[in-house]
Short mmCIF file of C-alpha atoms in Angstrom, two decimals:
data_model
loop_
_atom_site.label_atom_id
_atom_site.label_comp_id
_atom_site.label_asym_id
_atom_site.label_seq_id
_atom_site.Cartn_x
_atom_site.Cartn_y
_atom_site.Cartn_z
CA MET A 3 115.90 87.52 114.86
CA SER A 4 117.88 84.31 115.63
CA LEU A 5 116.57 82.11 113.11
CA SER A 6 116.71 79.39 116.03
CA LEU A 7 113.13 81.54 117.58
CA SER A 8 109.66 81.56 116.41
CA LEU A 9 107.66 84.04 116.24
CA SER A 10 104.37 84.55 116.83
CA PHE A 11 103.47 87.18 115.17
CA PRO A 12 104.69 88.62 111.80
CA LYS A 13 107.57 92.04 112.55
CA PHE A 14 105.79 93.21 109.11
CA ILE A 15 103.07 93.13 107.00
CA GLN A 16 102.03 94.08 103.22
CA ILE A 17 98.02 94.53 103.43
CA GLU A 18 97.30 94.85 99.66
CA THR A 19 94.49 97.07 99.95
CA VAL A 20 94.33 97.19 96.01
CA ARG A 21 95.69 94.51 92.55
CA GLU A 22 95.60 96.53 89.96
CA CYS A 23 97.92 99.44 87.40
CA ASN A 24 97.41 102.26 86.42
CA ALA A 25 101.15 101.66 84.61
CA ARG A 26 101.95 98.48 82.77
CA CYS A 27 105.91 97.77 83.21
CA ARG A 28 107.58 95.57 81.18
CA PHE A 29 109.62 94.12 84.87
CA CYS A 30 105.90 93.58 86.62
CA ALA A 31 103.40 91.11 85.95
CA HIS A 32 100.95 93.24 85.78
CA GLY A 33 103.01 94.64 82.40
CA THR A 34 103.48 90.46 81.33
CA GLY A 35 99.23 90.04 81.83
CA GLN A 36 100.40 87.21 84.15
CA LEU A 37 98.11 88.53 87.25
CA LEU A 38 94.85 87.20 85.88
CA GLU A 39 93.05 87.72 89.20
CA LYS A 40 92.56 91.52 89.69
CA GLY A 41 90.32 93.85 92.35
CA PHE A 42 89.76 95.92 95.52
CA MET A 43 90.06 94.26 99.52
CA SER A 44 86.87 94.71 101.06
CA GLU A 45 85.43 97.54 103.82
CA GLU A 46 84.86 94.28 105.83
CA LEU A 47 88.36 92.54 105.52
CA PHE A 48 90.57 95.69 105.92
CA ASP A 49 88.85 95.96 109.06
CA LYS A 50 89.30 92.68 110.51
CA ILE A 51 92.80 92.96 109.46
CA ALA A 52 93.74 96.34 111.15
CA SER A 53 91.73 95.71 113.73
CA GLU A 54 94.46 92.88 114.44
CA VAL A 55 97.26 94.04 113.99
CA ILE A 56 96.72 97.44 115.54
CA GLU A 57 96.05 94.61 118.68
CA HIS A 58 99.77 93.30 117.99
CA LYS A 59 101.07 96.99 117.29
CA ASP A 60 104.60 95.98 119.97
CA GLU A 61 105.02 92.46 117.67
CA ILE A 62 105.08 94.60 114.52
CA SER A 63 108.37 96.81 112.92
CA ARG A 64 106.25 97.66 109.32
CA VAL A 65 102.90 97.79 107.59
CA GLN A 66 103.24 98.10 104.23
CA LEU A 67 100.50 99.16 102.24
CA ASN A 68 100.21 98.23 99.28
CA GLU A 69 102.28 94.66 96.96
CA LEU A 70 101.87 94.07 94.06
CA GLY A 71 99.22 97.34 93.39
CA GLU A 72 99.52 101.53 93.01
CA PRO A 73 98.09 102.13 96.43
CA LEU A 74 96.74 105.75 95.27
CA LEU A 75 94.51 103.83 93.51
CA ASP A 76 93.31 103.49 96.75
CA LYS A 77 90.75 106.76 97.61
CA LYS A 78 90.73 105.25 100.81
CA ILE A 79 94.57 105.32 100.86
CA ALA A 80 95.22 108.21 103.59
CA GLU A 81 92.50 107.50 105.81
CA ARG A 82 94.24 103.51 106.13
CA ILE A 83 97.57 105.40 106.78
CA ARG A 84 96.34 107.19 109.21
CA ARG A 85 94.46 104.21 111.09
CA PHE A 86 97.50 102.50 111.66
CA LYS A 87 99.05 105.68 112.84
CA ASP A 88 96.43 106.84 115.16
CA GLY A 89 96.33 102.58 116.27
CA GLY A 90 101.43 102.02 117.27
CA ILE A 91 101.88 101.05 114.78
CA ARG A 92 105.52 102.88 114.57
CA GLU A 93 106.09 102.85 110.80
CA VAL A 94 103.83 102.67 107.60
CA LEU A 95 105.39 102.29 103.72
CA LEU A 96 104.13 103.18 100.86
CA ILE A 97 105.65 101.80 96.94
CA THR A 98 104.22 103.99 94.17
CA ASN A 99 105.17 104.70 91.23
CA GLY A 100 105.19 108.74 91.17
CA ALA A 101 101.44 109.15 88.95
CA LEU A 102 98.96 109.50 90.69
CA LEU A 103 100.70 111.92 93.29
CA ASP A 104 99.86 114.85 92.97
CA GLU A 105 99.21 117.37 95.19
CA ARG A 106 96.27 116.66 96.96
CA LYS A 107 97.53 112.73 97.53
CA ALA A 108 100.79 114.38 98.45
CA VAL A 109 98.66 116.46 101.74
CA GLU A 110 96.73 113.80 102.20
CA ILE A 111 99.26 110.69 103.32
CA LEU A 112 101.93 113.19 104.69
CA GLU A 113 98.95 115.02 107.09
CA ALA A 114 97.92 111.16 107.51
CA GLY A 115 100.98 110.04 108.98
CA VAL A 116 103.49 107.78 106.08
CA ASP A 117 106.62 106.86 107.12
CA ILE A 118 108.34 105.88 104.69
CA LEU A 119 107.01 106.75 100.77
CA ARG A 120 108.97 104.71 98.17
CA CYS A 121 109.29 105.35 94.33
CA SER A 122 109.59 103.55 91.68
CA ILE A 123 111.27 105.94 88.84
CA THR A 124 113.88 103.08 86.93
CA THR A 125 115.43 106.27 83.97
CA ILE A 126 115.20 109.59 84.25
CA ASN A 127 116.25 109.30 80.22
CA PRO A 128 112.42 110.32 78.13
CA GLU A 129 113.07 108.24 75.75
CA LYS A 130 113.77 105.17 78.26
CA TYR A 131 111.80 105.61 80.43
CA PRO A 132 108.20 104.99 78.34
CA LEU A 133 109.72 101.92 77.13
CA LEU A 134 110.44 100.90 80.40
CA ARG A 135 107.37 102.74 82.83
CA ARG A 136 104.43 102.23 80.10
CA GLY A 137 101.56 104.39 80.54
CA LEU A 138 103.14 106.40 82.47
CA ASN A 139 104.45 110.66 81.64
CA LEU A 140 108.17 111.11 83.10
CA GLU A 141 107.32 114.66 83.04
CA THR A 142 104.50 114.55 85.23
CA VAL A 143 106.33 111.75 87.98
CA LEU A 144 109.33 114.16 87.90
CA ALA A 145 107.16 116.80 88.67
CA ASN A 146 105.32 115.12 91.30
CA ILE A 147 108.01 113.42 93.49
CA ASN A 148 109.98 116.82 93.27
CA ARG A 149 106.66 118.62 95.13
CA TYR A 150 106.03 116.40 97.44
CA ILE A 151 109.88 116.58 98.75
CA GLU A 152 108.94 120.61 98.95
CA LEU A 153 105.93 118.89 100.47
CA ARG A 154 107.60 116.21 103.32
CA ASP A 155 109.84 118.78 103.74
CA ALA A 156 106.25 121.59 105.25
CA ILE A 157 104.02 119.50 106.56
CA ASN A 158 105.78 116.04 108.06
CA LYS A 159 109.92 116.83 107.68
CA ASP A 160 110.45 112.69 109.60
CA SER A 161 108.47 110.75 106.98
CA ARG A 162 111.45 110.20 104.85
CA ILE A 163 111.70 108.82 100.64
CA TYR A 164 113.05 106.57 98.27
CA ILE A 165 114.15 106.78 94.83
CA SER A 166 114.55 102.80 93.22
CA THR A 167 115.80 101.88 90.21
CA GLU A 168 116.50 98.84 88.67
CA LYS A 169 119.21 97.03 86.26
CA ASP A 170 117.12 96.69 83.27
CA PRO A 171 119.52 95.96 80.31
CA LEU A 172 118.01 99.46 78.33
CA LEU A 173 119.72 101.60 80.94
CA THR A 174 123.48 101.73 81.19
CA ASP A 175 126.15 102.76 83.54
CA GLU A 176 125.60 106.48 82.64
CA ASP A 177 121.80 106.49 82.29
CA ILE A 178 121.90 105.31 85.78
CA GLU A 179 125.38 107.15 87.01
CA GLN A 180 122.48 110.40 85.71
CA TRP A 181 119.81 108.88 87.81
CA GLU A 182 121.49 108.69 90.97
CA ALA A 183 123.45 112.87 90.64
CA TYR A 184 119.53 113.89 89.65
CA TRP A 185 118.54 112.83 93.07
CA LYS A 186 121.14 113.08 95.12
CA ASN A 187 120.18 116.94 94.61
CA ARG A 188 117.37 116.44 95.97
CA LEU A 189 117.40 113.99 98.58
CA SER A 190 117.44 114.27 101.94
CA HIS A 191 120.55 112.92 104.41
CA ASN A 192 118.00 110.70 106.27
CA ASP A 193 115.94 109.94 102.54
CA VAL A 194 117.16 106.36 100.62
CA LEU A 195 118.49 106.19 96.54
CA LYS A 196 118.19 101.88 96.54
CA ILE A 197 119.19 100.27 93.37
CA SER A 198 117.75 96.51 92.53
CA GLU A 199 119.24 93.90 89.87
CA LEU A 200 116.22 93.33 88.28
CA PHE A 201 114.22 90.55 89.85
CA SER A 202 111.42 87.70 88.62
CA PHE A 203 109.46 85.95 91.11
CA GLY A 204 111.45 83.23 91.29
CA LEU A 205 111.23 82.95 87.04
CA GLN A 206 107.89 83.88 86.66
CA LEU A 207 108.31 85.98 85.26
CA SER A 208 107.98 86.12 81.02
CA SER A 209 109.78 89.12 80.97
CA VAL A 210 113.23 89.35 83.21
CA ASP A 211 116.82 87.64 82.06
CA LYS A 212 116.59 84.23 84.47
CA THR A 213 120.05 83.71 83.89
CA ARG A 214 121.34 85.59 86.40
CA GLU A 215 118.63 83.75 88.84
CA LEU A 216 119.20 79.58 87.33
CA GLY A 217 123.08 80.50 88.48
CA ILE A 218 121.54 80.27 91.86
CA GLU A 219 120.47 77.89 93.88
CA LEU A 220 120.38 78.31 98.23
CA SER A 221 120.12 77.28 100.82
CA THR A 222 120.80 79.61 103.13
CA PRO A 223 116.66 81.10 105.26
CA CYS A 224 114.97 83.65 103.12
CA ILE A 225 114.85 85.61 106.24
CA PRO A 226 111.84 88.29 104.88
CA MET A 227 109.86 84.57 104.23
CA MET A 228 110.45 84.22 108.60
CA GLN A 229 109.59 87.73 109.57
CA THR A 230 106.24 88.87 107.21
CA ILE A 231 103.00 87.58 105.88
CA TYR A 232 101.18 89.27 103.18
CA ILE A 233 97.56 89.57 102.22
CA PRO A 234 96.47 90.46 99.43
CA TYR A 235 93.23 92.01 98.16
CA ASN A 236 91.46 89.15 98.38
CA GLY A 237 92.20 87.60 101.94
CA LYS A 238 93.49 84.91 100.95
CA VAL A 239 97.48 84.24 102.21
CA PRO A 240 100.25 82.35 100.03
CA LEU A 241 104.00 82.00 101.22
CA CYS A 242 105.25 85.43 100.58
CA CYS A 243 105.03 87.81 99.03
CA ILE A 244 106.46 86.47 95.32
CA ASP A 245 104.14 84.70 94.96
CA PHE A 246 100.93 86.32 93.01
CA GLY A 247 99.56 82.97 91.89
CA TRP A 248 98.66 81.30 94.71
CA GLN A 249 101.24 78.76 93.96
CA ILE A 250 101.39 77.27 97.84
CA PRO A 251 98.54 79.04 99.67
CA VAL A 252 99.05 79.15 103.72
CA GLY A 253 95.65 80.60 104.46
CA ASP A 254 92.78 82.31 104.16
CA ALA A 255 92.58 85.97 106.36
CA ASN A 256 88.41 85.57 105.86
CA VAL A 257 88.69 83.11 107.99
CA SER A 258 90.71 82.78 109.64
CA SER A 259 93.23 85.76 111.75
CA LEU A 260 96.40 86.60 110.64
CA GLN A 261 97.56 84.41 113.76
CA GLU A 262 96.14 81.61 112.90
CA ILE A 263 97.72 81.28 109.88
CA TRP A 264 101.20 82.44 110.25
CA GLN A 265 101.16 79.50 112.82
CA ASN A 266 99.27 76.82 111.33
CA ASP A 267 100.57 74.16 110.33
CA ILE A 268 101.98 74.60 106.36
CA PHE A 269 102.64 77.95 107.02
CA SER A 270 105.04 77.06 109.41
CA ALA A 271 106.92 73.31 107.73
CA TYR A 272 107.71 76.06 104.88
CA ARG A 273 109.48 78.56 107.76
CA GLU A 274 111.12 75.39 109.40
CA MET A 275 112.05 73.59 105.56
CA HIS A 276 113.40 77.55 105.36
CA ARG A 277 115.18 76.76 109.07
CA ASN A 278 116.40 73.77 108.02
CA GLY A 279 118.26 74.31 105.23
CA ARG A 280 115.91 72.75 102.73
CA ARG A 281 114.45 75.49 100.33
CA LYS A 282 115.44 74.39 97.64
CA GLU A 283 112.76 71.35 98.08
CA ILE A 284 110.46 74.44 97.52
CA PRO A 285 110.37 75.20 93.88
CA LEU A 286 109.43 78.87 93.88
CA CYS A 287 112.28 78.95 96.44
CA LEU A 288 114.85 77.21 95.33
CA HIS A 289 116.36 80.58 92.69
CA CYS A 290 115.21 83.38 94.35
CA ASP A 291 117.17 85.77 95.28
CA GLY A 292 114.87 88.01 96.34
CA TRP A 293 115.33 88.33 100.01
CA GLU A 294 118.75 89.74 99.40
CA PRO A 295 120.14 93.17 100.81
CA LYS A 296 119.90 95.21 97.84
CA GLN A 297 122.29 98.20 96.57
CA ASN A 298 121.16 101.48 99.30
CA LEU A 299 123.57 104.82 97.87
CA ALA A 300 121.79 106.49 101.53
CA GLY A 301 120.34 105.46 104.42
CA GLU A 302 119.73 101.70 105.83
CA LYS A 303 120.35 98.00 103.91
CA SER A 304 116.50 97.09 102.66
#
């Protein structure tokens, strides 16, 4: 997309049907205790959002059905996937820690038509995993993901799997190499391994060393913000997905359409600031490098 042009509707939709998690990872706002508001999206709000998104299906590249929460806590997640796929959405993505991905749930989401399942598995080191992914059991997660791969190949071979890790200071180069070798032997050529820098959500997370990000002052536009709208569980839309505390609210999906929010003066003004190289004037954006493509070991860029 040329940044000189404005989209009339966002290409990427992030819908957070649940803001709660079964883990307390040390590099996440759930783990640091900084998420003060949690809950589940109401059926009324989800239905309103889904109906509008499907109306704009030809303008949308992807719907992501979670953000700051574990999507498998949503008992209706397979039903929601199916609604979007039946409605003509070309790609539906879920991001999970894998702990709740038992065989029954795996079959449900595969049969519903999920296009991408991204599994965040920071390490396969049994001593370090519980320090990083607090509250989860590595054996359970590995068994779930390995079984999911088998079921994917049998039920929906076109569905892709992304396995991701973060460069936490606890991890050595050897840890990451072992992680890479383990998954490369299991994934297909259409799947993706992703290695990311730890990210502080625009210097917000108290648990992440911010030295690297403090050394960055970007003037280039944030590509996701130019194309993406994030709707949290309560419908209160912030500037982007890193704004988990609503520092910059831009609209309310309970009372406005997504198109109205996307085109309103507030949201449009912030996108214009980015487009004109003025992101430094937005404190949340000044040191945020979350927009940069992450290192992929196979497949496409994120």
